[in-house]
PDB file of C-alpha atoms in Angstrom:
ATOM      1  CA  UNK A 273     -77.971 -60.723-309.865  1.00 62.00           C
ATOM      2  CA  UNK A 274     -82.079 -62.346-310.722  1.00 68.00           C
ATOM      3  CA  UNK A 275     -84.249 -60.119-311.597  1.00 64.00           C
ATOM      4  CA  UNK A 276     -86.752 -59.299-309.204  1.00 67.00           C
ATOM      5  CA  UNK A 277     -88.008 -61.851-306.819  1.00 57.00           C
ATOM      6  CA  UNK A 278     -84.693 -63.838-307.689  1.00 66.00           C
ATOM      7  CA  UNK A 279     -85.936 -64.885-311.105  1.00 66.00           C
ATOM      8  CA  UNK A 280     -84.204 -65.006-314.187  1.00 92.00           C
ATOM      9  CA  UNK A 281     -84.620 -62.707-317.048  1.00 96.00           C
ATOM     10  CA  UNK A 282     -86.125 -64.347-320.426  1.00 97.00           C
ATOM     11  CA  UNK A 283     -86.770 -61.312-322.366  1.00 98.00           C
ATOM     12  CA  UNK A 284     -85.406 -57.770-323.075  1.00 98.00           C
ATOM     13  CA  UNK A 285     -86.294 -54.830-324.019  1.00 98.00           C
ATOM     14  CA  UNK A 286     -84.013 -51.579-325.533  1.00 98.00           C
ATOM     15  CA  UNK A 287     -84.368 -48.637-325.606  1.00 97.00           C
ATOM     16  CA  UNK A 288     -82.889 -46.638-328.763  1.00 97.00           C
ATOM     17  CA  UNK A 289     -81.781 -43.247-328.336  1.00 94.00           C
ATOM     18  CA  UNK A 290     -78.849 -42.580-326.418  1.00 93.00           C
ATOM     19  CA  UNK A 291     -78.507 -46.489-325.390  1.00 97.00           C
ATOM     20  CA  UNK A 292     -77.778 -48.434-328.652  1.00 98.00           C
ATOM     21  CA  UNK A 293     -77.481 -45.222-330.982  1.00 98.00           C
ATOM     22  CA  UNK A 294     -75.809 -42.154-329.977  1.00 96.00           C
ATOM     23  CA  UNK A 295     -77.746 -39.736-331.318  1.00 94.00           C
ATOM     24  CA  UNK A 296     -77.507 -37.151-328.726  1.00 89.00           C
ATOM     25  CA  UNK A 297     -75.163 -35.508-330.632  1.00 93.00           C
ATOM     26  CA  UNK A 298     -76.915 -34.824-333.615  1.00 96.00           C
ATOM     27  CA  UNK A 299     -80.214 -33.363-331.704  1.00 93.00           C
ATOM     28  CA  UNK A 300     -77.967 -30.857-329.468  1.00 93.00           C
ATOM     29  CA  UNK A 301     -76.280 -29.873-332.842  1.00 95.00           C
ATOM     30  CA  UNK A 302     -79.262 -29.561-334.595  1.00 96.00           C
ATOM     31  CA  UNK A 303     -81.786 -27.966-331.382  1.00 96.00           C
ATOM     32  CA  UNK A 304     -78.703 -25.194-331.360  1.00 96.00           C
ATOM     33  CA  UNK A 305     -78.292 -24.524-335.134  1.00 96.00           C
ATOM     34  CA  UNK A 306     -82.124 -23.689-334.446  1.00 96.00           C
ATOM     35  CA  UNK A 307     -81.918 -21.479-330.843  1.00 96.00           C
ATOM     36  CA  UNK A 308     -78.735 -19.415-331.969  1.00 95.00           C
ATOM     37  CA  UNK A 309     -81.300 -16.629-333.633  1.00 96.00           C
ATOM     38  CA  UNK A 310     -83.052 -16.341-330.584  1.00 96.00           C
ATOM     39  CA  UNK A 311     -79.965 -16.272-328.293  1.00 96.00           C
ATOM     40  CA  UNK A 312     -80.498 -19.405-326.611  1.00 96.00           C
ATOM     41  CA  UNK A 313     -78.117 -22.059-325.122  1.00 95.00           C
ATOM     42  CA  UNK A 314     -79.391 -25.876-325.594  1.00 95.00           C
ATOM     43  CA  UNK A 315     -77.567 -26.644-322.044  1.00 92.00           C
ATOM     44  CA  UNK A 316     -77.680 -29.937-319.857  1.00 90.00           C
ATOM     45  CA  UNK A 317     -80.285 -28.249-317.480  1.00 90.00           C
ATOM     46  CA  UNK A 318     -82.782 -27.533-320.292  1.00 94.00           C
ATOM     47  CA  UNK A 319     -81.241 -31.607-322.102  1.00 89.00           C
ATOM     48  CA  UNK A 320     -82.005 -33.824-319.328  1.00 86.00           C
ATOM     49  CA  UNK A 321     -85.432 -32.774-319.186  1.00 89.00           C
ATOM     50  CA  UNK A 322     -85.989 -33.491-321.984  1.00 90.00           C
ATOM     51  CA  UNK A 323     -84.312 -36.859-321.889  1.00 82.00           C
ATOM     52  CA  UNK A 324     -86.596 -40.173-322.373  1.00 74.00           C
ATOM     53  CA  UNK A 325     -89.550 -38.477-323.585  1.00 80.00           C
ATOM     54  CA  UNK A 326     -91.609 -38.522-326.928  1.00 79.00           C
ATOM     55  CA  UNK A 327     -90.736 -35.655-329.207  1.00 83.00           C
ATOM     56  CA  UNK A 328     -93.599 -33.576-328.572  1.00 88.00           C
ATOM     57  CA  UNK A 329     -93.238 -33.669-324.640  1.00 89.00           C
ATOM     58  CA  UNK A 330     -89.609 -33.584-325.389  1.00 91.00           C
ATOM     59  CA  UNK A 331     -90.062 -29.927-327.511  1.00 95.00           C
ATOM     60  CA  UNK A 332     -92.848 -28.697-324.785  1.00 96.00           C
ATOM     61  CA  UNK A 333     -89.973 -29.153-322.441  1.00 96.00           C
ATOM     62  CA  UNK A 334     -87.427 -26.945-324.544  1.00 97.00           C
ATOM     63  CA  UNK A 335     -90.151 -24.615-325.154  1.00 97.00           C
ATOM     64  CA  UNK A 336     -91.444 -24.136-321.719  1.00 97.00           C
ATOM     65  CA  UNK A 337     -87.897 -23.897-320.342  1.00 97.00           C
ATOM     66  CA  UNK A 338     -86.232 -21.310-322.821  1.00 97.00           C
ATOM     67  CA  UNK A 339     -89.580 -19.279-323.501  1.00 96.00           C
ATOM     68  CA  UNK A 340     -88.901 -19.547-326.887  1.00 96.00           C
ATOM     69  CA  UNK A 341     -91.228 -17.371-329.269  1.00 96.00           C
ATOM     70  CA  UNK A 342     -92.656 -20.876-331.225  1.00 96.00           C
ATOM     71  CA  UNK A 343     -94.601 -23.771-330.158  1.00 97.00           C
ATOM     72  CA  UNK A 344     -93.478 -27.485-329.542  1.00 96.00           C
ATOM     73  CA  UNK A 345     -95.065 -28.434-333.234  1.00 96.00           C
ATOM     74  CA  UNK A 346     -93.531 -25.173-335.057  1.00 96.00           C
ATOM     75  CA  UNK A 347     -90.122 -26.716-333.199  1.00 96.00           C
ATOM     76  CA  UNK A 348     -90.636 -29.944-334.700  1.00 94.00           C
ATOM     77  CA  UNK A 349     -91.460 -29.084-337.895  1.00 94.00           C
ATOM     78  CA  UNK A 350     -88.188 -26.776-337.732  1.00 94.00           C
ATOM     79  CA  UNK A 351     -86.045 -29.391-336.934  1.00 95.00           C
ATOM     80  CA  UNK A 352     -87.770 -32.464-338.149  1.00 93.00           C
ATOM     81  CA  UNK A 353     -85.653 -32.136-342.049  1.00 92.00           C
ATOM     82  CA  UNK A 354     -82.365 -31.143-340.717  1.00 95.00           C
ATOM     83  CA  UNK A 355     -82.385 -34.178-337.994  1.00 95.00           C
ATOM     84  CA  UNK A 356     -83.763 -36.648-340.481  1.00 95.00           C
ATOM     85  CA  UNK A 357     -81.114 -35.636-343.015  1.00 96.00           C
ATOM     86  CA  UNK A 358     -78.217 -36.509-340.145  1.00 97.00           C
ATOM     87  CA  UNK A 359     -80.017 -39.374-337.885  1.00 97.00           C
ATOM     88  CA  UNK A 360     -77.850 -41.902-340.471  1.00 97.00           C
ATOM     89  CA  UNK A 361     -74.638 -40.439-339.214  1.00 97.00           C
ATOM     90  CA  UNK A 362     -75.755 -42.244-335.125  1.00 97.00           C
ATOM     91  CA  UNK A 363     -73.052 -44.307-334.525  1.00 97.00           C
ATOM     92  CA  UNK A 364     -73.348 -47.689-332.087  1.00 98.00           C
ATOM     93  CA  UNK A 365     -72.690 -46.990-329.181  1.00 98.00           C
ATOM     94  CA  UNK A 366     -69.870 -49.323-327.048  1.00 97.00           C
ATOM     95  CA  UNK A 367     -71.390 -52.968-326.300  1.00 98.00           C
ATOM     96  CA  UNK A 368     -74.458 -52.846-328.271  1.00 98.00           C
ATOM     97  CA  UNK A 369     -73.366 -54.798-331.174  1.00 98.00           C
ATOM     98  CA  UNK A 370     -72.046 -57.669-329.129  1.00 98.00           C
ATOM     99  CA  UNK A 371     -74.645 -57.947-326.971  1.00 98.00           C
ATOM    100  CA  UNK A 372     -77.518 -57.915-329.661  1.00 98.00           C
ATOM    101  CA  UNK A 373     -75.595 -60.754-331.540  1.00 98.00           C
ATOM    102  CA  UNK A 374     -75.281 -62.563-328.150  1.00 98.00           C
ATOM    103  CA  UNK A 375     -78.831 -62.728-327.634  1.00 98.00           C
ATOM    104  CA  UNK A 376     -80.011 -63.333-330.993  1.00 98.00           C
ATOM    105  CA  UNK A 377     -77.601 -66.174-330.999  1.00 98.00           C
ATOM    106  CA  UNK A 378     -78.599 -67.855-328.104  1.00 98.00           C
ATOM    107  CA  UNK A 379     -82.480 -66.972-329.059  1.00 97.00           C
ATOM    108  CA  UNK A 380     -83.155 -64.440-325.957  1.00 98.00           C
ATOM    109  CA  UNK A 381     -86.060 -62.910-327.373  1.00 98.00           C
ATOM    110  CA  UNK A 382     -85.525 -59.033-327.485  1.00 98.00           C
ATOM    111  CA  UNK A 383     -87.497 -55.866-328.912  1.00 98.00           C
ATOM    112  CA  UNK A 384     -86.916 -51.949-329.069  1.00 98.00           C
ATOM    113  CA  UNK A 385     -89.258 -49.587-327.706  1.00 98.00           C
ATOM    114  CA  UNK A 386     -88.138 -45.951-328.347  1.00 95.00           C
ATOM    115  CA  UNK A 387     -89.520 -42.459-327.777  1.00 90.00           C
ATOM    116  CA  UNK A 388     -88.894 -41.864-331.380  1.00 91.00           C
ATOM    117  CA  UNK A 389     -91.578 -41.945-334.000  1.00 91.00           C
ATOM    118  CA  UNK A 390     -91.028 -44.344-337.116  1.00 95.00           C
ATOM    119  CA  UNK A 391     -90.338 -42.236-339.348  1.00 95.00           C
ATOM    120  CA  UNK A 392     -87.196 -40.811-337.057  1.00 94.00           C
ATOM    121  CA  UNK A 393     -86.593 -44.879-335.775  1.00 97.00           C
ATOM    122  CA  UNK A 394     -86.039 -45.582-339.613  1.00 97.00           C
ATOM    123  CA  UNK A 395     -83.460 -42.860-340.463  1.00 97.00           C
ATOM    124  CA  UNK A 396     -81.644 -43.474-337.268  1.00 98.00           C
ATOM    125  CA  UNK A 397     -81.215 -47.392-338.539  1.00 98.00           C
ATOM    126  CA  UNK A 398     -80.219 -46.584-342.106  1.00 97.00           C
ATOM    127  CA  UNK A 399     -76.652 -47.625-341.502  1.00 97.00           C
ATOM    128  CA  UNK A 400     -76.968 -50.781-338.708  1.00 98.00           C
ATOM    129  CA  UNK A 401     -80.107 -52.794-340.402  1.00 97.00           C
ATOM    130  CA  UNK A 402     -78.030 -55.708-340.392  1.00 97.00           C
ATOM    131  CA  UNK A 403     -78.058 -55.539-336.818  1.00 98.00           C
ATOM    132  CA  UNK A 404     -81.621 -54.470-336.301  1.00 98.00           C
ATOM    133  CA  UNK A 405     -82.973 -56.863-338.602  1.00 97.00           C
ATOM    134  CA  UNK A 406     -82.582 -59.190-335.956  1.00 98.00           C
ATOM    135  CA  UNK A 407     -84.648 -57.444-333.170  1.00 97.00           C
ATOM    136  CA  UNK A 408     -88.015 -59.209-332.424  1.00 97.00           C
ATOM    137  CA  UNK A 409     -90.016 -56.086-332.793  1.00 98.00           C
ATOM    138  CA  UNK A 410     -89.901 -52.286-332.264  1.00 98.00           C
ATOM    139  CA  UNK A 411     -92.487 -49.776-330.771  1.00 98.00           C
ATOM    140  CA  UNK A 412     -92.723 -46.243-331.480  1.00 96.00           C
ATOM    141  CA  UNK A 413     -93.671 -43.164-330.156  1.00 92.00           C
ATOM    142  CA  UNK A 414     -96.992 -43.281-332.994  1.00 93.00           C
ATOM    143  CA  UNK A 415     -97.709 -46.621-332.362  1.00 96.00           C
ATOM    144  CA  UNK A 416    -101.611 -46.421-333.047  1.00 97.00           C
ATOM    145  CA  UNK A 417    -101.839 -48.518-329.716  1.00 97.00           C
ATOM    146  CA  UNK A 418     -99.753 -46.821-327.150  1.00 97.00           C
ATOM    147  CA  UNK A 419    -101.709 -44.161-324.815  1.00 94.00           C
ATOM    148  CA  UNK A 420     -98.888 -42.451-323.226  1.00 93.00           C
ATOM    149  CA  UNK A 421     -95.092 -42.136-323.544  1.00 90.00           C
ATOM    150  CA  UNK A 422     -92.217 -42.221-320.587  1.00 90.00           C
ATOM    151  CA  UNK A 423     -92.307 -42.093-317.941  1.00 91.00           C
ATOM    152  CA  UNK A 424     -95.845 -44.287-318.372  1.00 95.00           C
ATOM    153  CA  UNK A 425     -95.364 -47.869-318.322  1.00 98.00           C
ATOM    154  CA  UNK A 426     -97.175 -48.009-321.493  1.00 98.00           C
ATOM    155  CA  UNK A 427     -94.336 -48.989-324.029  1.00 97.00           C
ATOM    156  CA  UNK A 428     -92.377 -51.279-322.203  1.00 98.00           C
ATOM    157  CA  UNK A 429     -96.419 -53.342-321.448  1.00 98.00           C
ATOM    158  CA  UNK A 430     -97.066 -53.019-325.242  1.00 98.00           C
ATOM    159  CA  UNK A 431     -93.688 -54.053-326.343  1.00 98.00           C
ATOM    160  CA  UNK A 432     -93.743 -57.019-323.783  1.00 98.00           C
ATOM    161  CA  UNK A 433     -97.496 -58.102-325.113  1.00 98.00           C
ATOM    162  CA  UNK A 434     -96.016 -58.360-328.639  1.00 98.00           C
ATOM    163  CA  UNK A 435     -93.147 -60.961-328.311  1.00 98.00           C
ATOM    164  CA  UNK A 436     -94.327 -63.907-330.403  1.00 97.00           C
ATOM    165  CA  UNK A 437     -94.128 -65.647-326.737  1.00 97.00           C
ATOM    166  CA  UNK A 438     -94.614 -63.263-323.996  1.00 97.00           C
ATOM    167  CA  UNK A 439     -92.459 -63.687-320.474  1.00 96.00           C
ATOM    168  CA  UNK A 440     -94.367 -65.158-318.039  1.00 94.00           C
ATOM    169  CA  UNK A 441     -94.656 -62.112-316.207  1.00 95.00           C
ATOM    170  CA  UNK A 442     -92.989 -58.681-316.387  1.00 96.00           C
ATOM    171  CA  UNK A 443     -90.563 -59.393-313.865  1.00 94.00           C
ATOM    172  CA  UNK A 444     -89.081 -61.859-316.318  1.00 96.00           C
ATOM    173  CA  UNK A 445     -88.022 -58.976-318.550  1.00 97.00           C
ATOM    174  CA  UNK A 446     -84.914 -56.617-318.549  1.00 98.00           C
ATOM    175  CA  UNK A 447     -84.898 -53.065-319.507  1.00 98.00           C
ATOM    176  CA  UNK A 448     -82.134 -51.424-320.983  1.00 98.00           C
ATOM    177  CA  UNK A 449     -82.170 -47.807-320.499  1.00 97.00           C
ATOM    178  CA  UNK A 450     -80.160 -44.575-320.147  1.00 94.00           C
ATOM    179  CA  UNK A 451     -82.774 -42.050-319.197  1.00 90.00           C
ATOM    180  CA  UNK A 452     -85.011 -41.162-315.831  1.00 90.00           C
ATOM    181  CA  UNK A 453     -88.081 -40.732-317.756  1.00 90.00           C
ATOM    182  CA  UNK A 454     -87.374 -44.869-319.232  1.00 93.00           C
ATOM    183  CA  UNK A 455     -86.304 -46.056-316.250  1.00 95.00           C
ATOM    184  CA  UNK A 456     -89.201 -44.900-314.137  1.00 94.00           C
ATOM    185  CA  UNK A 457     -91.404 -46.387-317.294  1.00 96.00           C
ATOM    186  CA  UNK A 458     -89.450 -49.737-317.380  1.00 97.00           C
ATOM    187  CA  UNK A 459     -90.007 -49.918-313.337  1.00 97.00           C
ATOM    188  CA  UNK A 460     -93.771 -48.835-313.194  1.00 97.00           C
ATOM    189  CA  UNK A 461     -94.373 -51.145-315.460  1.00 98.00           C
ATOM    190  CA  UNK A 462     -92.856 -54.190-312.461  1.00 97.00           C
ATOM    191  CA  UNK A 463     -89.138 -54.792-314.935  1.00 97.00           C
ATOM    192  CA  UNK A 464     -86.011 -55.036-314.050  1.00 97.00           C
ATOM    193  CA  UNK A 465     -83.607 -52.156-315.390  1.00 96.00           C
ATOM    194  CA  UNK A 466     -79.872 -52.263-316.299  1.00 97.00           C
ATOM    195  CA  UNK A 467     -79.501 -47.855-316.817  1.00 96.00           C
ATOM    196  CA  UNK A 468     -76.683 -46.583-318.354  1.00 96.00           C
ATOM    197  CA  UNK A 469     -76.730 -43.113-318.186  1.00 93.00           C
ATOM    198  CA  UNK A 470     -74.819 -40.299-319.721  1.00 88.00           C
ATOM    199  CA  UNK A 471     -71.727 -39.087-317.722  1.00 86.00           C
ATOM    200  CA  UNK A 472     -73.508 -35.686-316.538  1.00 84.00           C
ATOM    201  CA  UNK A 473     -76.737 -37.689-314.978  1.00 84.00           C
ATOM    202  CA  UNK A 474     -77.466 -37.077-311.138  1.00 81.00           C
ATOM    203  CA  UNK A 475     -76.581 -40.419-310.141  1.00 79.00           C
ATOM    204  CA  UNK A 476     -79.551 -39.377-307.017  1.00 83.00           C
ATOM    205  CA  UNK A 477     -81.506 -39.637-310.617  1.00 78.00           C
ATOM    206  CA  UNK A 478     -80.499 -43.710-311.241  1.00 83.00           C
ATOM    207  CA  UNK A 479     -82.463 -44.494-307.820  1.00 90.00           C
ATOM    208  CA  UNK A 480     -85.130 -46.919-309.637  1.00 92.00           C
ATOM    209  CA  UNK A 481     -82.328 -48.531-311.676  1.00 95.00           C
ATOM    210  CA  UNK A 482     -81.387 -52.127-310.860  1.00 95.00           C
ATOM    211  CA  UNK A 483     -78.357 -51.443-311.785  1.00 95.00           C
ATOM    212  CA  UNK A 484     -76.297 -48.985-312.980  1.00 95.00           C
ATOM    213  CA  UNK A 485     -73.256 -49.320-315.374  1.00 96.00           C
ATOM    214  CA  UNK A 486     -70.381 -46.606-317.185  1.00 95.00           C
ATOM    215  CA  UNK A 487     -71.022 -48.680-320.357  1.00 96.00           C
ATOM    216  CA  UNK A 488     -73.354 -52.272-322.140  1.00 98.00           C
ATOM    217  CA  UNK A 489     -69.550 -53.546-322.323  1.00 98.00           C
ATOM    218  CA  UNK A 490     -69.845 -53.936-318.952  1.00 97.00           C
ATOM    219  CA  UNK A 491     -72.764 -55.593-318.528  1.00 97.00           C
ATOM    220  CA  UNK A 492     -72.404 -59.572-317.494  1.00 96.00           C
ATOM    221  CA  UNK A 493     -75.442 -61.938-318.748  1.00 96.00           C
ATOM    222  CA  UNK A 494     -74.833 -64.743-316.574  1.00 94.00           C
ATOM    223  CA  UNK A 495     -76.195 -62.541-313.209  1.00 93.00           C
ATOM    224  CA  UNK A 496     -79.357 -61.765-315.452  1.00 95.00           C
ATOM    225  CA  UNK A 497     -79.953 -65.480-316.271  1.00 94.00           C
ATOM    226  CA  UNK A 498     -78.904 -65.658-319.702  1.00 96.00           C
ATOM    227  CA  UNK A 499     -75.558 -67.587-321.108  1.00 95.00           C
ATOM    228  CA  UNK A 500     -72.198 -65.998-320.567  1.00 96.00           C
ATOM    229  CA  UNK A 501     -70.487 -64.491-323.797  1.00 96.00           C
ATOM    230  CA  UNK A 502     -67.691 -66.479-325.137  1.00 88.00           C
TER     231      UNK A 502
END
């Protein structure tokens, strides 16, 4: 499979949260340690709303939906310690690892851009630098220059404009994503996208993807364009 108009892929982009880190578990754990006072359940309706957003949209979302008696910045400032205190704990998910080695080995030039702010990006790293060292370039949620988050095509532009040589085009670039809101962003912005969503995702919700996959350990370079793992 070429990416769009039959061309190969030259560069990627990742996204971070719930696509190279799982670190879904640590915000549901945390976002309910929080709600339990108020007699709120942090469910999948209210969670994949709030799924490929920045963290303020993300907490207006949680807000909004659960009426809870706080605002989106009172939320963050709530949870901001606790989740900064476990983001460490994110484990890789399945497939990441090899496939970031693959492309940094063959020199595929590939970046992050995440939802998360920098401070957040930072914790979430603490224990995989050695593989995120080798990443091109990241861009965050504060980034001075990016106007608007997901779904906006804004991150995945400003992450492609700051690759030491840009693709040609954007539909020489492939998007890794797991969420709506990233995907939409990845495919307003004219990339290709390679989703892999969570289990509990309406696949009616995948539409825009490219392609969608259970797992990275499935995913084959040589239909993309780039060399075939060994």
């Amino acid at each position: 499979m070429a990416g769009k108009s039959g061309k190969k892929c030259t560069h990627v982009i990742f996204d971070l949260d719930g696509l190279m880190l799982d670190t879904e578990i640590i915000y549901t754990r945390v976002t309910q340690e929080l709600l339990e006072p108020y007699g709120k359940l942090f469910d999948w309706s209210v969670k994949t709303k709030m799924m490929g957003r920045s963290n303020l949209e993300a907490a207006r979302v949680l807000v909004g939906e659960l009426e809870l008696p706080f605002t989106a910045e009172e939320f963050l400032k709530m949870s901001g310690e606790k989740l900064l205190e476990q983001f460490p704990t994110a484990a890789l998910l399945p497939g990441v690892e090899r496939l970031v080695y693959h492309f940094h080995k063959h020199n595929v030039p590939f970046a992050v851009a995440t939802g998360s702010a920098s401070k957040g990006y930072n914790a979430k790293i603490t224990n995989h630098k050695d593989l995120f060292q080798l990443i091109s370039h990241v861009v965050t949620s504060d980034d001075p220059e990016l106007k608007h988050p997901k779904p906006a095509p804004d991150i995945f532009l400003l992450a492609s404009q700051r690759f030491s040589m840009p693709p040609a085009s954007p539909d020489y670039v492939l998007v890794f994503e797991d969420a709506p809101n990233g995907v939409a962003a990845a495919s307003a912005a004219g990339m290709n996208v390679v989703m892999v969503p969570d289990k509990r995702v309406d696949l009616a919700k995948c539409s825009q993807a490219d392609l969608v996959l259970n797992s990275l350990e499935e995913f084959d370079p040589v239909s993309w364009g780039f060399p075939p793992f060994e």
